[in-house]
mmCIF file with all atom_site columns, C-alpha atoms in Angstrom:
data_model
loop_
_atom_site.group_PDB
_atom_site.id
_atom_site.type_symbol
_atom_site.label_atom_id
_atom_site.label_alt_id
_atom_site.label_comp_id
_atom_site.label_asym_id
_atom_site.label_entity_id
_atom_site.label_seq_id
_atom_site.pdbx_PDB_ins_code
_atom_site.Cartn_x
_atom_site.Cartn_y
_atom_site.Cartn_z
_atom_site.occupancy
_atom_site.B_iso_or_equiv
_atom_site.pdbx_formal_charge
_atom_site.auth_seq_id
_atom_site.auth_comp_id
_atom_site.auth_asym_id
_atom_site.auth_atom_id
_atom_site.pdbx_PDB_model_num
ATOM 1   C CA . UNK A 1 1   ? 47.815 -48.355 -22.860 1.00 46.00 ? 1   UNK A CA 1
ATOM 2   C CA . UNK A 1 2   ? 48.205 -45.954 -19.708 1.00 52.00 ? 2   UNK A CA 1
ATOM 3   C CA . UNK A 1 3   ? 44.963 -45.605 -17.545 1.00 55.00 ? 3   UNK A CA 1
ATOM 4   C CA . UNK A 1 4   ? 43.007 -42.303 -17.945 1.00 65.00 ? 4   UNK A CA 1
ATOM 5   C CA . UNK A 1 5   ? 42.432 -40.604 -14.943 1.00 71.00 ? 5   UNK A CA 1
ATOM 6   C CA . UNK A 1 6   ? 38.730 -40.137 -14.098 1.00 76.00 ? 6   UNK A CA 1
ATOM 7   C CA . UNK A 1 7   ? 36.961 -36.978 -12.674 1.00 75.00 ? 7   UNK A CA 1
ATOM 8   C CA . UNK A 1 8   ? 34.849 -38.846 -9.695  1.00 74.00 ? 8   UNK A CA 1
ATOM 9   C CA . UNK A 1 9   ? 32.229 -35.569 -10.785 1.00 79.00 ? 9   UNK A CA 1
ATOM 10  C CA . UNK A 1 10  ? 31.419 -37.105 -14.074 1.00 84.00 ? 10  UNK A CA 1
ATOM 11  C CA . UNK A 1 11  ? 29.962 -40.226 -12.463 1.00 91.00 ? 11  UNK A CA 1
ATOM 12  C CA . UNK A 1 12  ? 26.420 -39.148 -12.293 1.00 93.00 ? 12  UNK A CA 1
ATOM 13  C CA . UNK A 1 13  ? 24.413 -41.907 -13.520 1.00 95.00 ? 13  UNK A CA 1
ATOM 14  C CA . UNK A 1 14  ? 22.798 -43.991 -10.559 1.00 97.00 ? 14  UNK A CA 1
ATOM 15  C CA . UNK A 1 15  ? 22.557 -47.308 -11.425 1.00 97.00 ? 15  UNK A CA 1
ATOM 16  C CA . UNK A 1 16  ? 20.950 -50.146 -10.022 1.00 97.00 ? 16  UNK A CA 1
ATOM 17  C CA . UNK A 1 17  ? 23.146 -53.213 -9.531  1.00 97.00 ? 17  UNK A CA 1
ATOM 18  C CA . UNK A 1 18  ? 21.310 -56.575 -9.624  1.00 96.00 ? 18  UNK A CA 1
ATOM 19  C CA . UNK A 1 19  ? 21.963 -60.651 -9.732  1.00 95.00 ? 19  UNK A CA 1
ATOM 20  C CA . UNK A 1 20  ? 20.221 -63.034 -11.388 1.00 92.00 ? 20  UNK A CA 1
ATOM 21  C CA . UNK A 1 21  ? 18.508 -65.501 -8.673  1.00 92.00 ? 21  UNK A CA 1
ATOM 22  C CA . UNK A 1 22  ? 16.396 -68.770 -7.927  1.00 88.00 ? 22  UNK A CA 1
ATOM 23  C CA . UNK A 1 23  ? 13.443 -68.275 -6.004  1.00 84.00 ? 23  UNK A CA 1
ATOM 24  C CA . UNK A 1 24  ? 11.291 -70.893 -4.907  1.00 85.00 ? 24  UNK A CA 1
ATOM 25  C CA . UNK A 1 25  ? 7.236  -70.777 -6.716  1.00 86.00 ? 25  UNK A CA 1
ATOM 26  C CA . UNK A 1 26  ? 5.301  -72.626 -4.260  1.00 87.00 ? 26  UNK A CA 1
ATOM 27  C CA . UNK A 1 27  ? 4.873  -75.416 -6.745  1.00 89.00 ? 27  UNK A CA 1
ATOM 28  C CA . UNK A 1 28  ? 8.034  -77.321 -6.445  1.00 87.00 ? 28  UNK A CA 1
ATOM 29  C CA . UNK A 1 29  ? 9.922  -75.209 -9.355  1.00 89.00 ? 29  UNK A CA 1
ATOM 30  C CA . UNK A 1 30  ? 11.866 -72.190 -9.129  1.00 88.00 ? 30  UNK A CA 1
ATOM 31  C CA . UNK A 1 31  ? 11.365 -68.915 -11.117 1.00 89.00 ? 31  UNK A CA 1
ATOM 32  C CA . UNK A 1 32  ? 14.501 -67.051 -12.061 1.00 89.00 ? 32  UNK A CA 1
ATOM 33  C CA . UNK A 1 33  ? 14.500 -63.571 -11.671 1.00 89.00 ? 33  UNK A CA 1
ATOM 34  C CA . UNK A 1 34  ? 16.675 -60.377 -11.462 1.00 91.00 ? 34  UNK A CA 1
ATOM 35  C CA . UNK A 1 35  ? 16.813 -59.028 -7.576  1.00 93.00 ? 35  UNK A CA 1
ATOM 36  C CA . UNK A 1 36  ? 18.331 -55.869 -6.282  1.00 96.00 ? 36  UNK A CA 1
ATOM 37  C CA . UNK A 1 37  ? 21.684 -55.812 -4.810  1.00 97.00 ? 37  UNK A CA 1
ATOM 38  C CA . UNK A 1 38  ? 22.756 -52.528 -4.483  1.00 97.00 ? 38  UNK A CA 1
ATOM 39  C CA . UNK A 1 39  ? 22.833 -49.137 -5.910  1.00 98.00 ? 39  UNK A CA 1
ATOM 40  C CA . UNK A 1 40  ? 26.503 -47.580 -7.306  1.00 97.00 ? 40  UNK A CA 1
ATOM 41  C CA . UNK A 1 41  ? 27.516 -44.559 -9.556  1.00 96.00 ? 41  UNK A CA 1
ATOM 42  C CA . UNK A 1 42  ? 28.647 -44.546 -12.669 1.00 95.00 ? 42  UNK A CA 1
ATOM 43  C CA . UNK A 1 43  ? 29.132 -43.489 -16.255 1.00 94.00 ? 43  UNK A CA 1
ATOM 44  C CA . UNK A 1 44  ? 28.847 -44.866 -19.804 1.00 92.00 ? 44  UNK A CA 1
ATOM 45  C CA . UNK A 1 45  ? 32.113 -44.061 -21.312 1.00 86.00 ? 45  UNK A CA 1
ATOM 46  C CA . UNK A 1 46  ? 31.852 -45.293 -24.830 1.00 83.00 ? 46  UNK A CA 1
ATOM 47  C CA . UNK A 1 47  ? 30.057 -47.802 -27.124 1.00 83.00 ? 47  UNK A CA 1
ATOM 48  C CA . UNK A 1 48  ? 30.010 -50.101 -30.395 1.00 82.00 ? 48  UNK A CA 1
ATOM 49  C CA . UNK A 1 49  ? 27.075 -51.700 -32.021 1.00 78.00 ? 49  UNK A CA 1
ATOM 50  C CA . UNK A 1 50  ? 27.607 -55.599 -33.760 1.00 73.00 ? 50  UNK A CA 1
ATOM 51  C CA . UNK A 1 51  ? 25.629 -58.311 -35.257 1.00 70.00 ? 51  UNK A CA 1
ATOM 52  C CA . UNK A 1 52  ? 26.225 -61.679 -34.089 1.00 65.00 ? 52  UNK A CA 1
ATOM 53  C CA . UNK A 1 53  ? 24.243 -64.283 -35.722 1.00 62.00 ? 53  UNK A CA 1
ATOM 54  C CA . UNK A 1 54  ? 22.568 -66.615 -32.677 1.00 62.00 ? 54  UNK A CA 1
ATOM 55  C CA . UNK A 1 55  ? 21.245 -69.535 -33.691 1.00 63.00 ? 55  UNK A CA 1
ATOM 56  C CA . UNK A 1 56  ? 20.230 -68.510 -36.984 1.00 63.00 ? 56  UNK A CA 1
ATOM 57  C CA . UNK A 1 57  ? 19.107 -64.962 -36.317 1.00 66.00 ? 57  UNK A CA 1
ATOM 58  C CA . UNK A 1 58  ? 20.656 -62.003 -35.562 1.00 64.00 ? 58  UNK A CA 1
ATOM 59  C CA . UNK A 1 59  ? 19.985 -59.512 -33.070 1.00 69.00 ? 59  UNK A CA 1
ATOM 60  C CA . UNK A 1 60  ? 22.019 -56.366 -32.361 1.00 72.00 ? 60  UNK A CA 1
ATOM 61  C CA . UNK A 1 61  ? 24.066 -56.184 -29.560 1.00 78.00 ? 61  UNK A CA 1
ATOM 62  C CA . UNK A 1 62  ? 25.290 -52.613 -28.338 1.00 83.00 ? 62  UNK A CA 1
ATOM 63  C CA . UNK A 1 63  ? 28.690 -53.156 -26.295 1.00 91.00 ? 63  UNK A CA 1
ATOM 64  C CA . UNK A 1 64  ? 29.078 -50.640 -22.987 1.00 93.00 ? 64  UNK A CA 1
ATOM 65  C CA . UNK A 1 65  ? 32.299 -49.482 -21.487 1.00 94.00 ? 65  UNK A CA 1
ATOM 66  C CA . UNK A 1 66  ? 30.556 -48.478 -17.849 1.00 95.00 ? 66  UNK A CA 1
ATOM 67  C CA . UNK A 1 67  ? 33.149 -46.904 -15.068 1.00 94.00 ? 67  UNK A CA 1
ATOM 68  C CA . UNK A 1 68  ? 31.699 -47.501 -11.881 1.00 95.00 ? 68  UNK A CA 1
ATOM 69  C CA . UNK A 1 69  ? 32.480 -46.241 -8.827  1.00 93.00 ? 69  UNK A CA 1
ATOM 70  C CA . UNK A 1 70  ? 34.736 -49.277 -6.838  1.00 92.00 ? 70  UNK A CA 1
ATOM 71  C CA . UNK A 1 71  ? 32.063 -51.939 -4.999  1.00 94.00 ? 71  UNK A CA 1
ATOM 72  C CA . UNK A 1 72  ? 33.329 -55.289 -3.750  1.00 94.00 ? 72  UNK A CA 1
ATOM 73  C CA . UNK A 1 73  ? 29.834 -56.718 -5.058  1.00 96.00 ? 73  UNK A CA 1
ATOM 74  C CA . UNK A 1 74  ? 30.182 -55.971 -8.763  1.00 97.00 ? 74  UNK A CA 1
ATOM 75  C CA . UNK A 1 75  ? 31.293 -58.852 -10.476 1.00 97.00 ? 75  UNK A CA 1
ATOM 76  C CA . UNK A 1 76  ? 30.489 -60.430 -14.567 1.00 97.00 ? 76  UNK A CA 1
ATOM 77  C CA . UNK A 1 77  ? 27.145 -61.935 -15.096 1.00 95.00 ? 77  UNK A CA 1
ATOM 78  C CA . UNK A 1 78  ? 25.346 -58.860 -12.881 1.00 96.00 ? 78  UNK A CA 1
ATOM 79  C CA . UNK A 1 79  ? 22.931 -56.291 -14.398 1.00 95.00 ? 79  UNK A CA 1
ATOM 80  C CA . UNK A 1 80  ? 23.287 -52.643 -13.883 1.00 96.00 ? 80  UNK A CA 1
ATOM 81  C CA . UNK A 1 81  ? 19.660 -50.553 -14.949 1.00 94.00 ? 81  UNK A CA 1
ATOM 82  C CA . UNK A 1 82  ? 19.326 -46.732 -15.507 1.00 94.00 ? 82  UNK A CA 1
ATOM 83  C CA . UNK A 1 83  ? 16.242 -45.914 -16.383 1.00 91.00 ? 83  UNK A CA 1
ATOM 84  C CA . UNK A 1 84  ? 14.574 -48.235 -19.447 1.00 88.00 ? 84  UNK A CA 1
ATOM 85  C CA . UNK A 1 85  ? 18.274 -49.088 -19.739 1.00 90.00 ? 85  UNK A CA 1
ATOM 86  C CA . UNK A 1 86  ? 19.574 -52.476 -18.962 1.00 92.00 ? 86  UNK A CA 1
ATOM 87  C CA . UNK A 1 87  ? 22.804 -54.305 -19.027 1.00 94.00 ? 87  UNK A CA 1
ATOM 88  C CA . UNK A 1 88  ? 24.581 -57.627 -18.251 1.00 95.00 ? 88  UNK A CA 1
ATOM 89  C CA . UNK A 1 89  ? 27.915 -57.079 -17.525 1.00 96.00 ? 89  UNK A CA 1
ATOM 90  C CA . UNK A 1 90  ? 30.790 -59.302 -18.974 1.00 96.00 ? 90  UNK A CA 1
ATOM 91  C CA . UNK A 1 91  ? 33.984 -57.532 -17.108 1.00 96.00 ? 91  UNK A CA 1
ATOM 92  C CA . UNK A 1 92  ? 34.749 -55.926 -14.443 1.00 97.00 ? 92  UNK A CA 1
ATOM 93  C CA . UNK A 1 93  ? 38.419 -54.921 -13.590 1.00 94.00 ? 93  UNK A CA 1
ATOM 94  C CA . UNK A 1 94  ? 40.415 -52.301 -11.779 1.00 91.00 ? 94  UNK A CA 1
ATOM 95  C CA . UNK A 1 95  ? 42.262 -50.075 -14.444 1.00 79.00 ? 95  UNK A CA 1
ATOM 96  C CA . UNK A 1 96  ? 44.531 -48.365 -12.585 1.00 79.00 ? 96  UNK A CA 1
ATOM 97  C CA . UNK A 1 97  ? 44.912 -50.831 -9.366  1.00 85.00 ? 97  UNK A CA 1
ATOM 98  C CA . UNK A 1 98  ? 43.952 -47.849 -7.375  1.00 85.00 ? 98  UNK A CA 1
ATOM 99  C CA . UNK A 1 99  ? 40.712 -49.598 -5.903  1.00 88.00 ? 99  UNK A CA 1
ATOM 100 C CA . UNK A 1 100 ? 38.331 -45.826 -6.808  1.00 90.00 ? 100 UNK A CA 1
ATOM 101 C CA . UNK A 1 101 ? 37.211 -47.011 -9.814  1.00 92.00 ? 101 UNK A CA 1
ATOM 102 C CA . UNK A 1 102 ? 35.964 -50.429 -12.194 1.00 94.00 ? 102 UNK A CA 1
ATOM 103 C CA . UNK A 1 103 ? 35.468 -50.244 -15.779 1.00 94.00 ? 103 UNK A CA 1
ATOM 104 C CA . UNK A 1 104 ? 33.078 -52.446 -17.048 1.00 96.00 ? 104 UNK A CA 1
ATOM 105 C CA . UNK A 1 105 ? 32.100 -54.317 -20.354 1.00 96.00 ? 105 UNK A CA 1
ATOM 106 C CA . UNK A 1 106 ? 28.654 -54.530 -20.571 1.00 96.00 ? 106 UNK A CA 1
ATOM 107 C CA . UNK A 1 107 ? 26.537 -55.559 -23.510 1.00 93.00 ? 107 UNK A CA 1
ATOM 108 C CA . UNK A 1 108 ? 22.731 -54.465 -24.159 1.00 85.00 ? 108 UNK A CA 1
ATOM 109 C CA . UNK A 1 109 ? 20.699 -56.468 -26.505 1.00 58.00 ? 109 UNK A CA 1
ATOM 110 C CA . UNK A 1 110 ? 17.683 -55.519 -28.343 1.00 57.00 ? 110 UNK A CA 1
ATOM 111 C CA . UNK A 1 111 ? 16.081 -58.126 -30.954 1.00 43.00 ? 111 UNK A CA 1
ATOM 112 C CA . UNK A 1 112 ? 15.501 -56.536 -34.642 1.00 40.00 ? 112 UNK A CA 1
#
């Protein structure tokens, strides 16, 4: 399948790129935590809905196609927010080997 071209106008939605991280709690632990990394633009291109059954109950999880605009820092296992919106991000490649653009799998899971 040939790459689409993308219109670099379309990619309005700001998101906020984050990593999950350790941070010491001042009692000898660490608390995990999401922490900023960077802001890039973006869009959400399409999506699919399924039903995986984890450990005995299922949850719905709603499957992103994000195109970002190119950043050296995104990479799988970040989150990207807009708004209420949050999503972990599974891949990340370069479509068209061009280096503009990254199109993204990203899933967003809400428990029934």
């Amino acid at each position: 399948m040939a790459p689409q071209s993308i219109d670099p106008g379309r990619l309005r939605v700001r998101f906020a790129l984050e990593e999950w991280a350790s941070a010491p709690d001042g009692r000898g632990g660490f608390t995990d935590m999401w922490t900023h990394v960077a802001h890039v633009w973006g869009m959400v291109a399409s999506s699919r809905a399924t039903d995986p059954l984890r450990a005995g109950a299922g949850e719905q999880v709603t499957e992103r196609t994000i195109v970002l605009r190119a950043d050296p820092r995104v990479r799988p296992a970040m989150g990207l927010v807009a708004g209420s919106d949050r999503f972990v991000i599974q891949t990340v490649h370069d479509e068209d080997m061009g280096g503009r653009h990254l199109r993204c799998i990203a899933t967003s899971e809400v428990p029934q």
